[in-house]
Coordinates of C-alpha atoms and ligand atoms in Angstrom, one line a residue:
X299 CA -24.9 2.9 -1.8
X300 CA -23.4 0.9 0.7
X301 CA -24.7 -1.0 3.3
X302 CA -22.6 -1.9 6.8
X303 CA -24.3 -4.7 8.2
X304 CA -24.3 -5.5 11.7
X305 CA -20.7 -7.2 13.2
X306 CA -20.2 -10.9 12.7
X307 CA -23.6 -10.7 11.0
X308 CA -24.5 -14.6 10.4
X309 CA -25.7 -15.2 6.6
X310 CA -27.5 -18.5 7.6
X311 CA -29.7 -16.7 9.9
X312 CA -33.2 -15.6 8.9
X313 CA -32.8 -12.0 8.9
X314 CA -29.9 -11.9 6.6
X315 CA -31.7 -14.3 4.5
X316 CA -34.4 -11.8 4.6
X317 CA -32.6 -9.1 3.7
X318 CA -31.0 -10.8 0.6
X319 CA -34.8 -11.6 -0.8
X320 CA -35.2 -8.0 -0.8
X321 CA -32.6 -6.9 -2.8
X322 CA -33.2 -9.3 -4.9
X323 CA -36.4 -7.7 -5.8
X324 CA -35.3 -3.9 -5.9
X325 CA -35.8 -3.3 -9.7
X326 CA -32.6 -2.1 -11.5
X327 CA -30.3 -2.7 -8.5
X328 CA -27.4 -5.5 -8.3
X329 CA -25.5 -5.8 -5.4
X330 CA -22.2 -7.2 -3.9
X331 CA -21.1 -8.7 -0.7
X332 CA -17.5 -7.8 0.5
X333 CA -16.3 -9.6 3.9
X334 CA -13.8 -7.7 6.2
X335 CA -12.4 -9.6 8.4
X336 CA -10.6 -7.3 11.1
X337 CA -8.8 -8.4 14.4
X338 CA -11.8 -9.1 16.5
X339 CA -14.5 -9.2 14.0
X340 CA -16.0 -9.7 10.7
X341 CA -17.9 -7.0 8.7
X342 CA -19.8 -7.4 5.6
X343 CA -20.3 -4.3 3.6
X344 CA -23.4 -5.0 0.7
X345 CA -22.3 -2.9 -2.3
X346 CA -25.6 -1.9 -4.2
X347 CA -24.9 -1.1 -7.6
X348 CA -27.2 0.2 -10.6
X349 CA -30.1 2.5 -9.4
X350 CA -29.7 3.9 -6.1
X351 CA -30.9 7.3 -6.5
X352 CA -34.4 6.7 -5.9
X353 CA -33.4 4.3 -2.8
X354 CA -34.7 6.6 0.5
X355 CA -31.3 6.0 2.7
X356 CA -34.0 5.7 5.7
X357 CA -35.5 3.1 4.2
X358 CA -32.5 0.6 3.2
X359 CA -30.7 1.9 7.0
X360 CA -33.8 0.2 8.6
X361 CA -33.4 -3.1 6.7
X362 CA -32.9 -6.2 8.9
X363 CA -29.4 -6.9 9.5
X364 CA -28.2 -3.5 8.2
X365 CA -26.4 -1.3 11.0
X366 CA -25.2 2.0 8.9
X367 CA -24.8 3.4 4.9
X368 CA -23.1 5.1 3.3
X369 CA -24.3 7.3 0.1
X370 CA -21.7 6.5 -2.8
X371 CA -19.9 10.0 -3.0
X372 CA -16.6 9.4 -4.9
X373 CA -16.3 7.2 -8.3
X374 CA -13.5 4.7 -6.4
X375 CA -16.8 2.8 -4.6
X376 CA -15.1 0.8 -2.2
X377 CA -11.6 2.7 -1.6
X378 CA -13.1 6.1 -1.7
X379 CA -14.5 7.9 1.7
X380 CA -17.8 9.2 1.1
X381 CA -20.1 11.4 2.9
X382 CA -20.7 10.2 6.5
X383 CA -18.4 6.8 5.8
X384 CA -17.2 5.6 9.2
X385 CA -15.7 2.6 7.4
X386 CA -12.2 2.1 9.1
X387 CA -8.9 3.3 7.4
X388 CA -7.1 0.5 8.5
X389 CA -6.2 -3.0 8.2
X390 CA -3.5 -5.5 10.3
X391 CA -1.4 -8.1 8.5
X392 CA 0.7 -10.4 10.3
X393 CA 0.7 -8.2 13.1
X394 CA 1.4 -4.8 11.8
X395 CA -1.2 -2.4 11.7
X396 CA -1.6 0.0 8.6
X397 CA -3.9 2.9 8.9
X398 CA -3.9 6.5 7.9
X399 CA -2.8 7.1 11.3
X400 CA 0.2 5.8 11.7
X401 CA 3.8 5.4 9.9
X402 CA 5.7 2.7 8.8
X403 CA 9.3 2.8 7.7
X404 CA 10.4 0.0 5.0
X405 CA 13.9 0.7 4.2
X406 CA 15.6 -1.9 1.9
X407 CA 16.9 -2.7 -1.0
X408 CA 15.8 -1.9 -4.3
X409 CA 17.0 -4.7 -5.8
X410 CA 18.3 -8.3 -3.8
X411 CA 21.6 -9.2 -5.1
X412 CA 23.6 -11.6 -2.9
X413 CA 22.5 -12.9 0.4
X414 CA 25.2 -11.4 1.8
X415 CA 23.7 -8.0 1.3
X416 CA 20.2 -9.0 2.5
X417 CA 21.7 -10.1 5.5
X418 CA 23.6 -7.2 6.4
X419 CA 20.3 -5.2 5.1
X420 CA 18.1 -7.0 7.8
X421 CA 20.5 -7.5 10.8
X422 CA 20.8 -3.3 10.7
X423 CA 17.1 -3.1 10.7
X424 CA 17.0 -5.3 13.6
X425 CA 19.5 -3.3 15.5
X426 CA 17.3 -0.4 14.6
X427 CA 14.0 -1.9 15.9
X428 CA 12.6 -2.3 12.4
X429 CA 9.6 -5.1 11.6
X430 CA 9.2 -4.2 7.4
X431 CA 11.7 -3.6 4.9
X432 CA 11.8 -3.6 0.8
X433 CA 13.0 -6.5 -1.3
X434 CA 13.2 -6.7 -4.8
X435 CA 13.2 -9.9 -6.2
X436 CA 11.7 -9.2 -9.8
X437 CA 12.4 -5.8 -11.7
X438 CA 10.9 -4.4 -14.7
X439 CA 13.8 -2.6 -16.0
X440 CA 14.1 0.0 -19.0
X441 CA 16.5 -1.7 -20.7
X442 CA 15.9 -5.3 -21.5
X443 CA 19.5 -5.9 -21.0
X444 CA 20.1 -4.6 -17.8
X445 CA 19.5 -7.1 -14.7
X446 CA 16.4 -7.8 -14.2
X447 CA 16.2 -9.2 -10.5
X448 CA 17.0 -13.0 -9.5
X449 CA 13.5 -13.5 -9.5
X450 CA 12.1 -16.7 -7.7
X451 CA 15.6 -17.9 -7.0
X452 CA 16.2 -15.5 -3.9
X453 CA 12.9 -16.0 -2.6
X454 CA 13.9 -19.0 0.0
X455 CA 17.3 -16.9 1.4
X456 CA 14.8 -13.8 1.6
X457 CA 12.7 -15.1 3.6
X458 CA 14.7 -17.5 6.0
X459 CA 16.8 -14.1 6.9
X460 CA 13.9 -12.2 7.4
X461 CA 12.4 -15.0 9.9
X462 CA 16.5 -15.0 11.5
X463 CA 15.8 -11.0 11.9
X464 CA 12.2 -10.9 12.9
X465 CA 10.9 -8.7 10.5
X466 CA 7.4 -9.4 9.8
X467 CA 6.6 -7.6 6.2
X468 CA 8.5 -7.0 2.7
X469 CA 7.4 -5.1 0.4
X470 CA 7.7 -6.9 -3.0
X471 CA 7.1 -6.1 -6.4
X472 CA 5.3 -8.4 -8.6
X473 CA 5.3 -7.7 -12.2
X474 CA 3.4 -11.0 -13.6
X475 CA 0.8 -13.3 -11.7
X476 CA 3.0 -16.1 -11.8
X477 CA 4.8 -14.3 -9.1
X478 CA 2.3 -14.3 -6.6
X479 CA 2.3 -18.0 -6.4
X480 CA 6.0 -18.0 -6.4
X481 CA 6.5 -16.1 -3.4
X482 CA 3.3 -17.9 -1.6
X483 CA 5.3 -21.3 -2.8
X484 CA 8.3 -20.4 -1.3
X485 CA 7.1 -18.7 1.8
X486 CA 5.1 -22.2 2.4
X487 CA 8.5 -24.0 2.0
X488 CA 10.1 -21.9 4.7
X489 CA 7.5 -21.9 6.6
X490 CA 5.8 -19.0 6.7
X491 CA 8.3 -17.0 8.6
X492 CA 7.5 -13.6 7.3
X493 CA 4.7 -11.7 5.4
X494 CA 5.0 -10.0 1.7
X495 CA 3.4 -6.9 1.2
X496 CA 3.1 -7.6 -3.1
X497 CA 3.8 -4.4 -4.6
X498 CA 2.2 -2.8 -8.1
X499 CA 5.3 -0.7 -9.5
X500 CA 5.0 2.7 -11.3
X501 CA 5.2 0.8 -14.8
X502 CA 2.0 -1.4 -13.9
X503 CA -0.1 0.9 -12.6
X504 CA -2.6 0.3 -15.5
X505 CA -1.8 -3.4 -15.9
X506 CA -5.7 -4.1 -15.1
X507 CA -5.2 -7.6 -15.8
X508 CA -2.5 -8.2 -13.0
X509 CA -4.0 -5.5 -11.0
X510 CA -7.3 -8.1 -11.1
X511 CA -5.4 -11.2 -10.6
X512 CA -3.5 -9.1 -7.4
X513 CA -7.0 -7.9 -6.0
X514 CA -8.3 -11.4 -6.4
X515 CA -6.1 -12.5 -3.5
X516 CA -6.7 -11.3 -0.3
X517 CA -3.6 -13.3 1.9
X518 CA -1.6 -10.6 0.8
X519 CA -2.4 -6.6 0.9
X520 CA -1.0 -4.4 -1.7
X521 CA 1.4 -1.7 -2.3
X522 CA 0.3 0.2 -5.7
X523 CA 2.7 3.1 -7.1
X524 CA 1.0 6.2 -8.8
X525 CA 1.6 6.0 -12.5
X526 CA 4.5 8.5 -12.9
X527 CA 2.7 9.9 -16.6
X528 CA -1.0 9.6 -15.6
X529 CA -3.5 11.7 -13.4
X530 CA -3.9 11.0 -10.0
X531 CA -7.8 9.8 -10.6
X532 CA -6.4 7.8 -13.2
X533 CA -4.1 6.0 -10.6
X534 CA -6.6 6.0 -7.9
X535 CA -9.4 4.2 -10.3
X536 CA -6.5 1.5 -10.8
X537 CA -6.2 1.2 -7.0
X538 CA -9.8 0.4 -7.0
X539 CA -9.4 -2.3 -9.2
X540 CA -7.6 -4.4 -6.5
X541 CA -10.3 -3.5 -4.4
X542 CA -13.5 -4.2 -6.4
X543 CA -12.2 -7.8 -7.0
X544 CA -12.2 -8.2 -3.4
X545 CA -8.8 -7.1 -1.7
X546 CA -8.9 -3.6 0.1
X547 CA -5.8 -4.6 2.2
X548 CA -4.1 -1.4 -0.1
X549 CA -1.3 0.8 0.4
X550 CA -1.4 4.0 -2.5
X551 CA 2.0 5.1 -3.2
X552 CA 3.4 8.4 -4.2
X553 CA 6.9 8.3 -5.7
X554 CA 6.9 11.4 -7.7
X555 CA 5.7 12.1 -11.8
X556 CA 7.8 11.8 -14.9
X557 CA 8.1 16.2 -15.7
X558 CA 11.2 17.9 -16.9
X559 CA 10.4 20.5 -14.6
X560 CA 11.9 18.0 -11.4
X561 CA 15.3 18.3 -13.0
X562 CA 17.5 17.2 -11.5
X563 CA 15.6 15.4 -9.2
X564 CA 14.7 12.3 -11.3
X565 CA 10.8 12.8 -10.6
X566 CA 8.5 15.5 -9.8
X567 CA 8.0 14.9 -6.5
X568 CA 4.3 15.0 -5.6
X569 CA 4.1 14.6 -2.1
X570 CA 1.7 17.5 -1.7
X571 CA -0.7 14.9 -2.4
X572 CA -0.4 13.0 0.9
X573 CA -3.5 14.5 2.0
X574 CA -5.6 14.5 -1.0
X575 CA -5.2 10.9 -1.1
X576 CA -6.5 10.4 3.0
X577 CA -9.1 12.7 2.1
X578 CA -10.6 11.0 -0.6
X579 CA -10.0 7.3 -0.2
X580 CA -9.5 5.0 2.8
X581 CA -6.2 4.3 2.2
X582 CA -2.9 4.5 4.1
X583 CA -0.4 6.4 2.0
X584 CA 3.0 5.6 1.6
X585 CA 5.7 7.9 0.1
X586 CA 9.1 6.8 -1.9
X587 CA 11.4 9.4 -1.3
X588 CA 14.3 7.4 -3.7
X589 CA 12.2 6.9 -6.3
X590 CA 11.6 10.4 -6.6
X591 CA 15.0 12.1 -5.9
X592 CA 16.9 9.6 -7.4
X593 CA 20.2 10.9 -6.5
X594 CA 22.1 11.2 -2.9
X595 CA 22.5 15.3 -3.7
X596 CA 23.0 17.0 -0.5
X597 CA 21.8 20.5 0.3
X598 CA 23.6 23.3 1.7
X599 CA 22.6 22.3 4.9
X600 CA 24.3 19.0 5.0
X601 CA 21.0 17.1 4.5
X602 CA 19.9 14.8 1.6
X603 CA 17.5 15.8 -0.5
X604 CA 15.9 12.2 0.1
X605 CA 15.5 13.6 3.8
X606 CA 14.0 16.7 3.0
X607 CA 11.5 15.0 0.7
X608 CA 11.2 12.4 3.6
X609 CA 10.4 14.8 5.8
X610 CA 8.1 16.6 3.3
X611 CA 5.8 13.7 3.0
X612 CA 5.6 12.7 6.7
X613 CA 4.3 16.3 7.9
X614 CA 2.2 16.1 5.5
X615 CA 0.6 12.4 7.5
X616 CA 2.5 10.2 5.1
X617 CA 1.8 6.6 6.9
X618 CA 4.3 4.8 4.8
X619 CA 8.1 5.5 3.9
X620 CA 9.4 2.9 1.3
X621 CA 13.7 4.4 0.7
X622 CA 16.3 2.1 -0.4
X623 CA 19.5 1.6 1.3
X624 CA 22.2 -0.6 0.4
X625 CA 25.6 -1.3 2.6
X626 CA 27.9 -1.2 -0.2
X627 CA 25.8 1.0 -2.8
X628 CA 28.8 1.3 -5.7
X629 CA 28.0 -3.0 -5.7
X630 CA 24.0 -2.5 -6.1
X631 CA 22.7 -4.1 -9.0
X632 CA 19.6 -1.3 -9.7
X633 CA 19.2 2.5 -8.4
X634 CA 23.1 2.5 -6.2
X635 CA 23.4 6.1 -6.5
X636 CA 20.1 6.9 -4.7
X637 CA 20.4 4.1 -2.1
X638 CA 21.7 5.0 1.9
X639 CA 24.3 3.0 3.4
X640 CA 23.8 1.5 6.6
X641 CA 25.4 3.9 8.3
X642 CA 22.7 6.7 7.1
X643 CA 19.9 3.8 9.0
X644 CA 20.0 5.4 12.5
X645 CA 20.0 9.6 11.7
X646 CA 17.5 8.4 9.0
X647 CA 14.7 6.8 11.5
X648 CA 15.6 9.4 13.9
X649 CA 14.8 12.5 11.6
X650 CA 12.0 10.7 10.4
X651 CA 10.3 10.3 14.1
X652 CA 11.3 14.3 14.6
X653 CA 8.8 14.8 11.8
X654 CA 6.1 12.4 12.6
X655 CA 6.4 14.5 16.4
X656 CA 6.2 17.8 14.6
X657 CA 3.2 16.5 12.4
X658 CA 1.3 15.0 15.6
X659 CA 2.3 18.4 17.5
X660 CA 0.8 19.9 14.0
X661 CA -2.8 17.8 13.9
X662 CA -2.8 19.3 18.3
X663 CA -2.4 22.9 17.1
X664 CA -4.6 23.3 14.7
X665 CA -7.4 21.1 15.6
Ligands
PEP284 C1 10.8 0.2 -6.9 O1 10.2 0.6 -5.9 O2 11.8 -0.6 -6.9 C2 10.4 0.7 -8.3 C3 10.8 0.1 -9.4 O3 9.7 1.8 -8.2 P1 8.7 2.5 -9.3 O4 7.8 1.5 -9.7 O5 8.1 3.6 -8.5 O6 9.6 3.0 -10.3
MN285 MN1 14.5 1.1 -8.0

C-alpha cells in the first residue's frame, strides 16, 4: 500500500510525527519514505511493505497527514500504476518535461568520435530546434577489440558544445559506476552547462549492482533499455530497481528483442509494446528505432525502415525517440550503417510530428 501524504507535508510537525508512531506500531508492516520533489512542490509517498492485506484502506486514508492511497496492484511497487493511482507520469529535469504525454526526439550519435562530428551533430540540432540529443562516450562492445568509446576523455568537448548549442539533455550510457562520477566531474568543471540523462544499455539490463548504484542517485534520471533476450516483466522488475533505491526520474526503453524471426532487421522490433508499458507502469516510454532496424534499408516507397518503425512507435504514444545520426556515417566509429546523415534531420522531425498529430487526432477519435 501506498500512502500520498499531503503536499510539502512538514516531517517536524506533530502530525507527521504522529503518523510515523503509528506505523511504527502496525505489527508485520515496515515502511519507506520516498520524496518527490516536482516543480512547485514536494510529495512524500510512505511505501508500506510486509502485511497490508488486513490494513482497511479507510482506515490508513484517514491517518494524519495522509491525503490519498493507493492499493499495491502490480509487483513493480513504485514504477507500476495500480488501481486508482493518481501518482503523476511525469517528471522535469533541467527544464524538459518527460511524461507519458508528450515526445521527445534525441537524435545523436551512437558513438562520439572527434569533436568535429559532435559539433556538426549539435549545431544541426540547433538549426532544427532540438534541446536533447544522444552521446556515446563509453560502449560495451561485442568484441573486446573493437573501439570501445573515448570514455571520460570526450566528456569536457561534449559538454562545452552542448552548452555552445543550447541543448539541455544527453542521453548517455553508463556501463560501470565509476562513470557516473565522471560525467558529474566533468560537468562540474564546465560548469554545468548541460544535463545527462545516464542511460542503462540493452547488455546491463540485469546488471542489479549498477542498476542500484544508478537508482541511488537521483541528480540524474535514467534511460533503461529492455533486455533484448529477456521478458518484458523481467525488464520492467530491473527498471524498478532504479526506483526502489530512490530514483524514479526513469525513462523505459524499447529497442527491439534478439529473434531470428526480425531477419533482416537486426532486432525484433517490439514496439507493440508502447502501450503495455504506459499502462502498467508510470513511466515515459522511449523507442530506439536504430537499434532495432539496424540497417538504412529503404522500402518501396522511398521510406526507411527506421521511419516506418519511427512512426510505428509514436502512434502507438511513444514519448521518446532515441535514432542515431551521424554527418559522415562511412567515418562512424560504432553502428555507421544504421545512422542518418544530417541531411535526413529535417524530413526526419517532420514525419515524426505528422505522426505524433495523427496519434493526438487518434486519442480525439476514439475517446
Ligand atoms: C546504444 O543505444 O548505443 C546501444 C548500445 O543500445 P543497446 O543497449 O540497445 O544495444
Ligand atoms: Mn549503437
Amino acid at each position: 500500500m501506498i500512502l500520498i501524504l499531503e503536499p510539502n507535508v512538514d516531517t517536524s510537525s506533530a502530525e507527521y510525527l504522529q503518523l510515523i508512531s503509528i506505523l511504527d506500531s502496525l505489527p508485520d508492516v515496515e515502511y519507506r519514505t520516498h520524496n518527490v520533489q516536482g516543480a512547485e512542490v514536494k510529495l512524500t509517498e510512505v511505501y508500506l511493505i510486509g502485511d497490508t492485506q488486513s490494513l482497511s484502506i479507510e482506515r490508513m486514508r484517514a491517518l494524519p497527514t495522509v491525503e490519498s492511497t493507493v492499493r499495491i496492484s502490480e509487483s513493480y511497487r513504485v514504477l507500476g500504476r495500480h488501481e486508482d493511482d493518481n501518482r503523476p507520469a511525469s517528471f522535469n529535469y533541467n527544464g524538459v518535461r518527460f511524461s507519458q504525454d508528450n515526445l521527445h526526439v534525441f537524435a545523436g550519435l551512437c558513438a562520439v568520435d572527434s569533436a568535429e562530428h559532435v559539433e556538426l551533430m549539435m549545431r544541426a540540432l540547433k538549426e532544427h530546434g532540438q534541446q536533447c540529443t544522444r552521446m556515446g562516450a563509453y560502449k560495451p562492445r561485442t568484441s573486446p577489440y573493437s573501439f570501445q568509446g573515448h570514455g571520460k576523455d570526450c566528456l569536457p568537448f561534449v559538454f562545452e558544445l552542448a552548452g555552445k548549442y543550447d541543448i539541455k539533455v544527453i542521453a548517455m550510457e553508463v556501463t560501470h559506476e565509476s562513470h557516473i562520477d565522471e560525467i558529474d566531474a566533468a560537468l562540474t568543471a564546465a560548469g554545468r552547462p548541460t544535463g545527462v540523462m545516464l542511460q542503462i544499455g540493452t547488455r546491463n539490463t540485469q546488471n542489479f549492482e549498477l542498476l542500484k548504484c544508478v537508482g541511488r542517485q537521483s541528480t540524474y534520471p535514467v534511460l533503461i533499455k529492455r533486455g533484448f533476450g529477456i521478458t518484458l516483466n523481467e525488464s520492467l522488475n530491473a527498471a524498478e530497481y532504479l526506483a526502489s533505491e530512490g530514483n524514479r526520474n526513469v525513462i523505459f526503453a524499447l529497442r527491439g528483442v534478439k529473434s531470428n524471426l526480425g531477419d533482416p532487421h537486426r532486432n525484433l522490433v517490439d514496439f507493440a509494446h508502447v502501450p503495455v508499458i504506459k499502462r502498467k507502469t508510470l513511466m515515459p516510454v522511449c523507442i530506439d528505432p536504430s537499434h532495432s532496424v539496424g540497417t538504412r534499408a529503404t522500402g518501396r516507397d522511398g521510406i526507411m525502415d527506421v521511419m516506418h518503425v519511427t512512426a510505428q512507435g509514436i502512434i502507438a504514444g511513444a514519448n521518446m525517440v532515441l535514432v542515431d545520426f551521424h554527418p559522415v556515417p562511412e567515418k562512424a566509429l560504432v553502428d555507421g550503417p544504421q545512422a542518418l546523415v544530417l541531411d535526413e534531420l529535417g524530413p526526419f522531425l517532420r514525419d515524426v510530428e505528422i505522426v505524433r498529430e495523427a496519434y493526438v487526432k487518434r486519442l480525439v477519435n476514439l475517446a
